[in-house]
PDB file of C-alpha atoms in Angstrom:
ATOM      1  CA  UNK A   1      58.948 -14.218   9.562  1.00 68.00           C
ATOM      2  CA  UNK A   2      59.826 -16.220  12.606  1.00 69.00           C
ATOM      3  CA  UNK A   3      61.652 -19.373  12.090  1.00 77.00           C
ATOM      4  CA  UNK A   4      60.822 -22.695  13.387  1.00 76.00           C
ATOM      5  CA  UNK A   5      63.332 -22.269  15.921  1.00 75.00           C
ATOM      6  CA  UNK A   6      62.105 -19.570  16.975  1.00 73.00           C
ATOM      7  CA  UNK A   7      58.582 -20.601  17.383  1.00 70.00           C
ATOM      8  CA  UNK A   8      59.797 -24.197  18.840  1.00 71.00           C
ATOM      9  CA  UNK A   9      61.302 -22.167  21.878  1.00 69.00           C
ATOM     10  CA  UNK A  10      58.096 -20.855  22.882  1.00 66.00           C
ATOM     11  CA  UNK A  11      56.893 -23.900  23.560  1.00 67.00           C
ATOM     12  CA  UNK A  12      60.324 -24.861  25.934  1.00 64.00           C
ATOM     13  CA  UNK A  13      59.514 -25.489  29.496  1.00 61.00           C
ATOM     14  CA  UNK A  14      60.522 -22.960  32.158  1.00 59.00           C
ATOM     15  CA  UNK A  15      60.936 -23.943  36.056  1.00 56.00           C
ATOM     16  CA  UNK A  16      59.243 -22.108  38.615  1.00 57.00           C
ATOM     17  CA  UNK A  17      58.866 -18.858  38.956  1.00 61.00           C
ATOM     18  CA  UNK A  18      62.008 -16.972  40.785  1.00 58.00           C
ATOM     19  CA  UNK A  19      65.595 -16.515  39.365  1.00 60.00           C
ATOM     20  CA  UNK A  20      67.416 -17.689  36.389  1.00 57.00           C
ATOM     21  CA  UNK A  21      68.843 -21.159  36.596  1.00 58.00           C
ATOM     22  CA  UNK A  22      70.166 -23.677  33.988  1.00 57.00           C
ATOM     23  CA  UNK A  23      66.945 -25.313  33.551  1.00 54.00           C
ATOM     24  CA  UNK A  24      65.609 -22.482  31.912  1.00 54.00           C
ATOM     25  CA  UNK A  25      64.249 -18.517  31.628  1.00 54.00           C
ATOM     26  CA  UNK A  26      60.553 -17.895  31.949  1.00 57.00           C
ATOM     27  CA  UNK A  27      59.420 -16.549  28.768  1.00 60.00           C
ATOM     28  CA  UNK A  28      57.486 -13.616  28.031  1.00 67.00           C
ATOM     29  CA  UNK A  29      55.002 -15.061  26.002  1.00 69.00           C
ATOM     30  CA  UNK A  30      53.230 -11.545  25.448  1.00 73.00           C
ATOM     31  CA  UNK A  31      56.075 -10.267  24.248  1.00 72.00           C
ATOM     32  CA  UNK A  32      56.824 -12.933  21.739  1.00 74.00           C
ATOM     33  CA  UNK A  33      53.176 -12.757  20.339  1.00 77.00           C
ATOM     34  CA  UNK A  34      53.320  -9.301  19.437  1.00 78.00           C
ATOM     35  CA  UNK A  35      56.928  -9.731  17.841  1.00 82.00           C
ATOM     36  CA  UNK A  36      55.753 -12.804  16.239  1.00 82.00           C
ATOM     37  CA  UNK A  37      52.349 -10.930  15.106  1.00 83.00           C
ATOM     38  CA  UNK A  38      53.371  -7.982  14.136  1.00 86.00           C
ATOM     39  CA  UNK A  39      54.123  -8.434  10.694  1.00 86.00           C
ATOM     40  CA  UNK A  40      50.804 -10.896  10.065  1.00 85.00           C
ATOM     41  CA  UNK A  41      48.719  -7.530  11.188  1.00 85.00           C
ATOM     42  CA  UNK A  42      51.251  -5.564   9.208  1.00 87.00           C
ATOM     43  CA  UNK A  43      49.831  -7.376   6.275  1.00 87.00           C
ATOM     44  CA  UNK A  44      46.250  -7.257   6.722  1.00 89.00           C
ATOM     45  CA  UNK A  45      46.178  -3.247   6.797  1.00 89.00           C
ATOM     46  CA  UNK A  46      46.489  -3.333   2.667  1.00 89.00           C
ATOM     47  CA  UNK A  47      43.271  -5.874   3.477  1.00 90.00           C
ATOM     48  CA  UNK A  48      41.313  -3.512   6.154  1.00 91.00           C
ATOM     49  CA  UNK A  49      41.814  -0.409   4.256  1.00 92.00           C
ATOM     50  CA  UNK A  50      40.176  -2.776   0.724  1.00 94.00           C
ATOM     51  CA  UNK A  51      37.225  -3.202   3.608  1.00 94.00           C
ATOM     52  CA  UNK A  52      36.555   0.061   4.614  1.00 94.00           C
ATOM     53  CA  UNK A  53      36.572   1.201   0.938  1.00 96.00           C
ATOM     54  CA  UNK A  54      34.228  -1.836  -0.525  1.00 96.00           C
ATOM     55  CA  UNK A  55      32.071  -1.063   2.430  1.00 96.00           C
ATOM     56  CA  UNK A  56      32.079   2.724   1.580  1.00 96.00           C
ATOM     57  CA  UNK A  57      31.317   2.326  -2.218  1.00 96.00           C
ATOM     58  CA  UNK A  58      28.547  -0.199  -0.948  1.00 96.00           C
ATOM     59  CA  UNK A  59      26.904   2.478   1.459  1.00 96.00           C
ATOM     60  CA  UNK A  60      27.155   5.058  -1.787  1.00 96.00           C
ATOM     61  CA  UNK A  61      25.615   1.931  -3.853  1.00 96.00           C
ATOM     62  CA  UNK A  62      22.982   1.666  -0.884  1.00 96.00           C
ATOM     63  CA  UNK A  63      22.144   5.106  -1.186  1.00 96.00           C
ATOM     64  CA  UNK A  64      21.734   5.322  -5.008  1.00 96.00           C
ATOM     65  CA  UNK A  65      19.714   2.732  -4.771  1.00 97.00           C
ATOM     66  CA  UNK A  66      17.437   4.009  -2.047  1.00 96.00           C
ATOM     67  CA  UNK A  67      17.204   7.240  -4.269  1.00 96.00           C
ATOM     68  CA  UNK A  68      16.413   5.727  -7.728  1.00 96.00           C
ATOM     69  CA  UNK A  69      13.550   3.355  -5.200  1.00 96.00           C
ATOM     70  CA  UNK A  70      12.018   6.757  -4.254  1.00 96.00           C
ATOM     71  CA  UNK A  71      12.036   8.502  -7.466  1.00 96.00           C
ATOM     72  CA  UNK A  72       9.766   5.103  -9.151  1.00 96.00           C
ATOM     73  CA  UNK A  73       7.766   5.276  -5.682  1.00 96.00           C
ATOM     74  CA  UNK A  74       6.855   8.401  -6.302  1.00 95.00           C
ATOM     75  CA  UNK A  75       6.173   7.643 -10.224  1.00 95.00           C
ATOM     76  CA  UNK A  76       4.266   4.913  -9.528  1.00 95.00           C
ATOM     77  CA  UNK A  77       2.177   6.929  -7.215  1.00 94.00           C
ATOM     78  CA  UNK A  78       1.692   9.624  -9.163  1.00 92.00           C
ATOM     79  CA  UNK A  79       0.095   7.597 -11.858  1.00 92.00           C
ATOM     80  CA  UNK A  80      -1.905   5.433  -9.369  1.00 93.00           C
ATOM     81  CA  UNK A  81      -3.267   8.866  -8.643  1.00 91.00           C
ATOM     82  CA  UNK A  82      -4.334   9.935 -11.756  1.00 89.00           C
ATOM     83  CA  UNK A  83      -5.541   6.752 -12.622  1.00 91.00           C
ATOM     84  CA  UNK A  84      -7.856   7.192  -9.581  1.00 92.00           C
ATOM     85  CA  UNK A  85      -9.419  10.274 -10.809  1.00 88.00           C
ATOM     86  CA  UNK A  86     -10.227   8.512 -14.325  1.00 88.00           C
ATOM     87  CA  UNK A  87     -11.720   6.027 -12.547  1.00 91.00           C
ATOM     88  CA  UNK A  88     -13.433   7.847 -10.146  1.00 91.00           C
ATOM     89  CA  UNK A  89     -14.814  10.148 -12.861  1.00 89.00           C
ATOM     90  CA  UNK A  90     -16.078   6.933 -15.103  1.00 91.00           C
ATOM     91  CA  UNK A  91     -18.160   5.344 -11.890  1.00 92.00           C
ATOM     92  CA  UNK A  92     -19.419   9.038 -11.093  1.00 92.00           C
ATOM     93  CA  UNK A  93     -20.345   8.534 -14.892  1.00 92.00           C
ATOM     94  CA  UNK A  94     -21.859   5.144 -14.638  1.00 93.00           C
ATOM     95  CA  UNK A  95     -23.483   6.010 -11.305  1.00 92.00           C
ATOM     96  CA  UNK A  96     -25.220   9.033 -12.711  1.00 92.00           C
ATOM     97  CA  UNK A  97     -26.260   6.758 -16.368  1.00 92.00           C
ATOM     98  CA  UNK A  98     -27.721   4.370 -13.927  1.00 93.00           C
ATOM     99  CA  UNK A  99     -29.701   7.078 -11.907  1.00 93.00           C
ATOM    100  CA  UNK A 100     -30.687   8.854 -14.991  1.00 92.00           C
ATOM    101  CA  UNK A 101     -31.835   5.116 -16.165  1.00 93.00           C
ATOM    102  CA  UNK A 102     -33.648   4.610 -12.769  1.00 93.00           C
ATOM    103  CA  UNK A 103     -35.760   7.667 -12.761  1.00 93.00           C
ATOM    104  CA  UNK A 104     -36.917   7.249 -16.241  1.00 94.00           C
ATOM    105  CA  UNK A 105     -37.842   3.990 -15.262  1.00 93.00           C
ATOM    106  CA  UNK A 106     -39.644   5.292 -12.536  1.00 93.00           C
ATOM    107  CA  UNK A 107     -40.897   7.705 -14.443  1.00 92.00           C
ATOM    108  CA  UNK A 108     -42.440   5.661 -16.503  1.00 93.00           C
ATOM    109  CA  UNK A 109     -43.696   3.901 -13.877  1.00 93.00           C
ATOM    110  CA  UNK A 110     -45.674   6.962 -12.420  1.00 93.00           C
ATOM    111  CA  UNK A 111     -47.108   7.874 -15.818  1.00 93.00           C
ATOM    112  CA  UNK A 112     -48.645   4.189 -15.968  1.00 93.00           C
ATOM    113  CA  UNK A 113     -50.275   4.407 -12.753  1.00 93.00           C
ATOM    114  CA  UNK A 114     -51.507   7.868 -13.605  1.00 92.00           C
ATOM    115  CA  UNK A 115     -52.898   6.773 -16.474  1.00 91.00           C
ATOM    116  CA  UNK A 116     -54.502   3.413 -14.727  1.00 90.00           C
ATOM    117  CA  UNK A 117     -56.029   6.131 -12.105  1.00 89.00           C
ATOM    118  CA  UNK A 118     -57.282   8.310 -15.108  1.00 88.00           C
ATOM    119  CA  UNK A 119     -58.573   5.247 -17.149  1.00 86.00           C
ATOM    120  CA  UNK A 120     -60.687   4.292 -13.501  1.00 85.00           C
ATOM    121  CA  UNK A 121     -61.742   8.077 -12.787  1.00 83.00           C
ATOM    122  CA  UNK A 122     -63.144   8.560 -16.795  1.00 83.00           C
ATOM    123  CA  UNK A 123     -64.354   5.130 -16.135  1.00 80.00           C
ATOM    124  CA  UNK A 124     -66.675   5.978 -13.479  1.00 84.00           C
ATOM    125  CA  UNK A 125     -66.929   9.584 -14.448  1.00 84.00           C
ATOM    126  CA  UNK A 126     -70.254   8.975 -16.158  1.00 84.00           C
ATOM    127  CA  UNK A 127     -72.018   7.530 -13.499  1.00 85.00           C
ATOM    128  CA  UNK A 128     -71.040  10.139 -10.771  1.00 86.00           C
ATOM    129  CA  UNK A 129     -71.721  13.129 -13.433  1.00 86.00           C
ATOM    130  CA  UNK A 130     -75.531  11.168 -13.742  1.00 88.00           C
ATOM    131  CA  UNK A 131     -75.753  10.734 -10.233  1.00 89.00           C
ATOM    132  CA  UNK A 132     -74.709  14.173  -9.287  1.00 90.00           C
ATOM    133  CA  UNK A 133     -77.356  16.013 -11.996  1.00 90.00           C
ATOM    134  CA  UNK A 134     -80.129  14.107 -10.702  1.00 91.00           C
ATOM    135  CA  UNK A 135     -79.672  15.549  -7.691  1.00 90.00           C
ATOM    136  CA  UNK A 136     -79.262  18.759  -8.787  1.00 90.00           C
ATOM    137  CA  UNK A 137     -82.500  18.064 -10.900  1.00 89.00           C
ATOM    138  CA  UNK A 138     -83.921  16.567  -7.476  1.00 89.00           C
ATOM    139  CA  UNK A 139     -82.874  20.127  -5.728  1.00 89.00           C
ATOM    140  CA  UNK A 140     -84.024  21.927  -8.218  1.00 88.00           C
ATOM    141  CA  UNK A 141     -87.501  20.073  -7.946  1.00 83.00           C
ATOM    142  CA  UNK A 142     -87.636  18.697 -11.678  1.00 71.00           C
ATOM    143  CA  UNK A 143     -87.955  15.896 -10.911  1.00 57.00           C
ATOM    144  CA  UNK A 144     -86.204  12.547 -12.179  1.00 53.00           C
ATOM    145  CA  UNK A 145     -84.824  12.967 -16.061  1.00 54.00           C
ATOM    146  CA  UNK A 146     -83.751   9.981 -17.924  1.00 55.00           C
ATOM    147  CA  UNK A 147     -80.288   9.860 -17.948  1.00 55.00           C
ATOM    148  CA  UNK A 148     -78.418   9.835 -21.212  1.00 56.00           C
ATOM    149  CA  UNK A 149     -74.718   8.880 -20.197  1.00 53.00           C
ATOM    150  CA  UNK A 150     -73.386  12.277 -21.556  1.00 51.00           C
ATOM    151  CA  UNK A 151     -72.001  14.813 -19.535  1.00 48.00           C
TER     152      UNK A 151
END
């Protein structure tokens, strides 16, 4: 380590450039710095080689990490994916329990009109079955019968 002295004199004034004279030598500054630096950097490679190994285990950390991340991403998509066919399979369910609902209901709907068209045909049945024999009678030259409302 450099001693005050020592680091006093680079701070001494030195004349003009050009040969030596008693008012002083012009220092080389560079020279001093490294001298004077050398064992400060001399130091820190016990500190550089501490950074280059906390930065390795962190890339190795960084890595594990990024590993373990995948192997749940992929976990959590595999489930996501079978929990999408369960749930596609319950609304193909539900959408074929509503259909099945829907044409019943329809169904039903098309035997009640049938039935309302049947009810109106027997209804007036009768009077087309009278209508038509008299003019079969009418054809056939009977003449007029009384009609009886039977078939």
């Amino acid at each position: 380590m450099p001693r005050v002295r020592d680091l006093l004199y680079r701070f001494r004034p030195a004349g003009a450039p050009g040969a030596a004279s008693a008012a002083g030598v012009p220092v080389d500054r560079r020279a001093d710095m490294a001298s004077e630096l050398a064992p400060l950097f001399g130091l820190l490679t016990d500190t550089e080689g501490e950074c280059v190994r906390i930065r390795e285990r962190a890339d190795a950390d960084a890595a594990e990490t990024r590993r373990e991340a995948a192997t749940e991403a992929g976990d959590i998509l595999a489930t996501a994916r079978r929990a999408a066919d369960g749930e596609r399979a319950a609304a193909a369910s539900r959408v074929g329990v509503r259909a099945a609902a829907e044409t019943q209901a329809e169904a039903r709907g098309a035997e009640a009109r049938a039935a309302a068209v049947r009810a109106a045909g027997e209804g007036r049945l009768d009077a087309v079955v009278d209508a038509v024999m008299e003019r079969v009678r009418d054809l056939l030259g009977e003449g007029a019968a009384p009609t009886t409302g039977a078939r």
